[in-house]
mmCIF file with all atom_site columns, C-alpha atoms in Angstrom:
data_model
loop_
_atom_site.group_PDB
_atom_site.id
_atom_site.type_symbol
_atom_site.label_atom_id
_atom_site.label_alt_id
_atom_site.label_comp_id
_atom_site.label_asym_id
_atom_site.label_entity_id
_atom_site.label_seq_id
_atom_site.pdbx_PDB_ins_code
_atom_site.Cartn_x
_atom_site.Cartn_y
_atom_site.Cartn_z
_atom_site.occupancy
_atom_site.B_iso_or_equiv
_atom_site.pdbx_formal_charge
_atom_site.auth_seq_id
_atom_site.auth_comp_id
_atom_site.auth_asym_id
_atom_site.auth_atom_id
_atom_site.pdbx_PDB_model_num
ATOM 1  C CA . GLY P 1 1  ? 95.271  88.074  114.308 1.00 0.00 ? 1  GLY P CA 1
ATOM 2  C CA . PHE P 1 2  ? 95.812  88.700  110.623 1.00 0.00 ? 2  PHE P CA 1
ATOM 3  C CA . ASP P 1 3  ? 98.340  91.490  110.009 1.00 0.00 ? 3  ASP P CA 1
ATOM 4  C CA . GLY P 1 4  ? 97.458  92.215  106.382 1.00 0.00 ? 4  GLY P CA 1
ATOM 5  C CA . ASN P 1 5  ? 100.068 89.903  104.910 1.00 0.00 ? 5  ASN P CA 1
ATOM 6  C CA . THR P 1 6  ? 100.127 86.231  104.063 1.00 0.00 ? 6  THR P CA 1
ATOM 7  C CA . THR P 1 7  ? 101.899 83.986  101.598 1.00 0.00 ? 7  THR P CA 1
ATOM 8  C CA . ILE P 1 8  ? 101.002 81.213  99.221  1.00 0.00 ? 8  ILE P CA 1
ATOM 9  C CA . VAL P 1 9  ? 103.598 78.443  98.959  1.00 0.00 ? 9  VAL P CA 1
ATOM 10 C CA . ILE P 1 10 ? 103.480 76.229  95.880  1.00 0.00 ? 10 ILE P CA 1
ATOM 11 C CA . GLN P 1 11 ? 105.617 73.099  95.715  1.00 0.00 ? 11 GLN P CA 1
ATOM 12 C CA . VAL P 1 12 ? 106.321 70.995  92.628  1.00 0.00 ? 12 VAL P CA 1
ATOM 13 C CA . ASN P 1 13 ? 108.151 67.673  92.561  1.00 0.00 ? 13 ASN P CA 1
ATOM 14 C CA . ASP P 1 14 ? 108.967 64.991  90.012  1.00 0.00 ? 14 ASP P CA 1
ATOM 15 C CA . SER P 1 15 ? 107.955 61.976  92.110  1.00 0.00 ? 15 SER P CA 1
ATOM 16 C CA . PRO P 1 16 ? 108.031 59.057  91.346  1.00 0.00 ? 16 PRO P CA 1
ATOM 17 C CA . ASP P 1 17 ? 110.568 59.669  88.554  1.00 0.00 ? 17 ASP P CA 1
ATOM 18 C CA . SER P 1 18 ? 113.375 60.634  90.936  1.00 0.00 ? 18 SER P CA 1
ATOM 19 C CA . LYS P 1 19 ? 114.250 59.096  94.269  1.00 0.00 ? 19 LYS P CA 1
ATOM 20 C CA . PRO P 1 20 ? 114.350 61.188  96.327  1.00 0.00 ? 20 PRO P CA 1
ATOM 21 C CA . PRO P 1 21 ? 112.129 63.543  94.313  1.00 0.00 ? 21 PRO P CA 1
ATOM 22 C CA . ASN P 1 22 ? 113.429 66.894  93.097  1.00 0.00 ? 22 ASN P CA 1
ATOM 23 C CA . TRP P 1 23 ? 111.472 69.857  94.469  1.00 0.00 ? 23 TRP P CA 1
ATOM 24 C CA . THR P 1 24 ? 110.882 73.408  93.286  1.00 0.00 ? 24 THR P CA 1
ATOM 25 C CA . ASN P 1 25 ? 109.162 75.888  95.601  1.00 0.00 ? 25 ASN P CA 1
ATOM 26 C CA . LEU P 1 26 ? 107.573 79.262  94.936  1.00 0.00 ? 26 LEU P CA 1
ATOM 27 C CA . THR P 1 27 ? 106.417 81.629  97.672  1.00 0.00 ? 27 THR P CA 1
ATOM 28 C CA . ILE P 1 28 ? 103.980 84.360  96.624  1.00 0.00 ? 28 ILE P CA 1
ATOM 29 C CA . PRO P 1 29 ? 103.337 87.225  99.047  1.00 0.00 ? 29 PRO P CA 1
ATOM 30 C CA . VAL P 1 30 ? 99.772  88.552  99.320  1.00 0.00 ? 30 VAL P CA 1
ATOM 31 C CA . HIS P 1 31 ? 99.013  91.935  100.911 1.00 0.00 ? 31 HIS P CA 1
ATOM 32 C CA . VAL P 1 32 ? 95.553  93.112  101.957 1.00 0.00 ? 32 VAL P CA 1
ATOM 33 C CA . GLY P 1 33 ? 94.925  96.786  102.715 1.00 0.00 ? 33 GLY P CA 1
ATOM 34 C CA . ALA P 1 34 ? 92.296  96.332  105.462 1.00 0.00 ? 34 ALA P CA 1
ATOM 35 C CA . LEU P 1 35 ? 93.329  94.085  108.329 1.00 0.00 ? 35 LEU P CA 1
ATOM 36 C CA . ASN P 1 36 ? 89.796  92.765  108.795 1.00 0.00 ? 36 ASN P CA 1
ATOM 37 C CA . GLN P 1 37 ? 89.676  91.525  105.204 1.00 0.00 ? 37 GLN P CA 1
ATOM 38 C CA . ALA P 1 38 ? 91.831  88.399  105.484 1.00 0.00 ? 38 ALA P CA 1
ATOM 39 C CA . PRO P 1 39 ? 91.825  86.642  102.106 1.00 0.00 ? 39 PRO P CA 1
ATOM 40 C CA . VAL P 1 40 ? 90.482  83.170  101.465 1.00 0.00 ? 40 VAL P CA 1
ATOM 41 C CA . ILE P 1 41 ? 92.806  81.206  99.208  1.00 0.00 ? 41 ILE P CA 1
ATOM 42 C CA . THR P 1 42 ? 91.282  78.360  97.217  1.00 0.00 ? 42 THR P CA 1
ATOM 43 C CA . ALA P 1 43 ? 93.569  75.970  95.380  1.00 0.00 ? 43 ALA P CA 1
ATOM 44 C CA . PRO P 1 44 ? 93.758  72.256  94.721  1.00 0.00 ? 44 PRO P CA 1
ATOM 45 C CA . ALA P 1 45 ? 95.815  70.472  97.372  1.00 0.00 ? 45 ALA P CA 1
ATOM 46 C CA . THR P 1 46 ? 97.563  68.100  94.961  1.00 0.00 ? 46 THR P CA 1
ATOM 47 C CA . LEU P 1 47 ? 97.580  67.850  91.183  1.00 0.00 ? 47 LEU P CA 1
ATOM 48 C CA . VAL P 1 48 ? 99.524  65.364  89.063  1.00 0.00 ? 48 VAL P CA 1
ATOM 49 C CA . VAL P 1 49 ? 100.736 66.159  85.550  1.00 0.00 ? 49 VAL P CA 1
ATOM 50 C CA . PRO P 1 50 ? 100.349 63.018  83.399  1.00 0.00 ? 50 PRO P CA 1
ATOM 51 C CA . LYS P 1 51 ? 103.611 61.797  81.858  1.00 0.00 ? 51 LYS P CA 1
ATOM 52 C CA . ASN P 1 52 ? 102.697 62.622  78.276  1.00 0.00 ? 52 ASN P CA 1
ATOM 53 C CA . ASP P 1 53 ? 101.244 66.068  78.980  1.00 0.00 ? 53 ASP P CA 1
ATOM 54 C CA . VAL P 1 54 ? 103.422 69.095  78.378  1.00 0.00 ? 54 VAL P CA 1
ATOM 55 C CA . ARG P 1 55 ? 101.779 71.269  80.999  1.00 0.00 ? 55 ARG P CA 1
ATOM 56 C CA . MET P 1 56 ? 98.935  71.592  83.452  1.00 0.00 ? 56 MET P CA 1
ATOM 57 C CA . PHE P 1 57 ? 97.228  74.778  84.565  1.00 0.00 ? 57 PHE P CA 1
ATOM 58 C CA . VAL P 1 58 ? 96.996  75.215  88.326  1.00 0.00 ? 58 VAL P CA 1
ATOM 59 C CA . PRO P 1 59 ? 94.095  77.519  89.245  1.00 0.00 ? 59 PRO P CA 1
ATOM 60 C CA . LEU P 1 60 ? 94.390  79.731  92.306  1.00 0.00 ? 60 LEU P CA 1
ATOM 61 C CA . LEU P 1 61 ? 91.570  81.920  93.557  1.00 0.00 ? 61 LEU P CA 1
ATOM 62 C CA . ILE P 1 62 ? 92.139  84.562  96.220  1.00 0.00 ? 62 ILE P CA 1
ATOM 63 C CA . ALA P 1 63 ? 89.066  86.337  97.576  1.00 0.00 ? 63 ALA P CA 1
ATOM 64 C CA . ASP P 1 64 ? 88.396  88.690  100.471 1.00 0.00 ? 64 ASP P CA 1
ATOM 65 C CA . PRO P 1 65 ? 85.120  88.959  102.433 1.00 0.00 ? 65 PRO P CA 1
ATOM 66 C CA . ASP P 1 66 ? 84.018  91.958  100.318 1.00 0.00 ? 66 ASP P CA 1
ATOM 67 C CA . GLY P 1 67 ? 83.852  89.695  97.297  1.00 0.00 ? 67 GLY P CA 1
ATOM 68 C CA . GLU P 1 68 ? 86.941  91.046  95.547  1.00 0.00 ? 68 GLU P CA 1
ATOM 69 C CA . GLN P 1 69 ? 88.731  88.253  93.738  1.00 0.00 ? 69 GLN P CA 1
ATOM 70 C CA . MET P 1 70 ? 92.031  87.619  92.022  1.00 0.00 ? 70 MET P CA 1
ATOM 71 C CA . ARG P 1 71 ? 92.332  84.483  89.925  1.00 0.00 ? 71 ARG P CA 1
ATOM 72 C CA . VAL P 1 72 ? 95.782  83.325  88.874  1.00 0.00 ? 72 VAL P CA 1
ATOM 73 C CA . ASN P 1 73 ? 96.371  80.453  86.475  1.00 0.00 ? 73 ASN P CA 1
ATOM 74 C CA . MET P 1 74 ? 99.850  78.984  86.698  1.00 0.00 ? 74 MET P CA 1
ATOM 75 C CA . SER P 1 75 ? 101.269 76.420  84.304  1.00 0.00 ? 75 SER P CA 1
ATOM 76 C CA . VAL P 1 76 ? 103.430 73.510  85.405  1.00 0.00 ? 76 VAL P CA 1
ATOM 77 C CA . GLY P 1 77 ? 105.287 71.494  82.775  1.00 0.00 ? 77 GLY P CA 1
ATOM 78 C CA . HIS P 1 78 ? 106.138 67.795  82.882  1.00 0.00 ? 78 HIS P CA 1
ATOM 79 C CA . GLY P 1 79 ? 109.748 66.905  82.189  1.00 0.00 ? 79 GLY P CA 1
ATOM 80 C CA . LYS P 1 80 ? 111.158 69.904  84.018  1.00 0.00 ? 80 LYS P CA 1
ATOM 81 C CA . LEU P 1 81 ? 110.443 71.487  87.346  1.00 0.00 ? 81 LEU P CA 1
ATOM 82 C CA . SER P 1 82 ? 109.478 75.041  86.641  1.00 0.00 ? 82 SER P CA 1
ATOM 83 C CA . LEU P 1 83 ? 107.202 77.679  88.100  1.00 0.00 ? 83 LEU P CA 1
ATOM 84 C CA . PRO P 1 84 ? 106.688 81.301  87.072  1.00 0.00 ? 84 PRO P CA 1
ATOM 85 C CA . HIS P 1 85 ? 109.094 83.754  88.632  1.00 0.00 ? 85 HIS P CA 1
ATOM 86 C CA . PRO P 1 86 ? 107.553 85.562  91.625  1.00 0.00 ? 86 PRO P CA 1
ATOM 87 C CA . GLU P 1 87 ? 108.085 88.892  89.833  1.00 0.00 ? 87 GLU P CA 1
ATOM 88 C CA . LEU P 1 88 ? 105.482 87.863  87.261  1.00 0.00 ? 88 LEU P CA 1
ATOM 89 C CA . ILE P 1 89 ? 102.801 87.122  89.852  1.00 0.00 ? 89 ILE P CA 1
ATOM 90 C CA . GLN P 1 90 ? 103.498 89.341  92.849  1.00 0.00 ? 90 GLN P CA 1
ATOM 91 C CA . PRO P 1 91 ? 102.433 92.669  91.260  1.00 0.00 ? 91 PRO P CA 1
ATOM 92 C CA . LEU P 1 92 ? 99.039  91.189  90.382  1.00 0.00 ? 92 LEU P CA 1
ATOM 93 C CA . LEU P 1 93 ? 98.401  89.803  93.835  1.00 0.00 ? 93 LEU P CA 1
ATOM 94 C CA . GLY P 1 94 ? 99.969  92.738  95.630  1.00 0.00 ? 94 GLY P CA 1
ATOM 95 C CA . THR P 1 95 ? 97.356  95.129  94.251  1.00 0.00 ? 95 THR P CA 1
ATOM 96 C CA . ALA P 1 96 ? 94.384  92.779  94.292  1.00 0.00 ? 96 ALA P CA 1
ATOM 97 C CA . PHE P 1 97 ? 92.891  94.114  97.501  1.00 0.00 ? 97 PHE P CA 1
ATOM 98 C CA . SER P 1 98 ? 94.288  97.614  97.787  1.00 0.00 ? 98 SER P CA 1
ATOM 99 C CA . GLU P 1 99 ? 91.760  100.106 99.055  1.00 0.00 ? 99 GLU P CA 1
#
């Protein structure tokens, strides 16, 4: 069963510009205080940043069965593989469902 912890893994690549594509990964830990309140994570499976766009916002929504929600908007820029540092996101998610 759910032990109160899960992770979100976000992967970004520059395909088809590079062969093989360059990848950047970010793993975000999520902690839930009550073990019976496993979060539901809603995010788009795949998004593509158009070549001429500087950045795209990637919406993530994390919700538990009580209705508590944490929405995180991440930006991904074209022309470089970059994601926010986990330190910038983890404190927000780590306290989202504390009881």
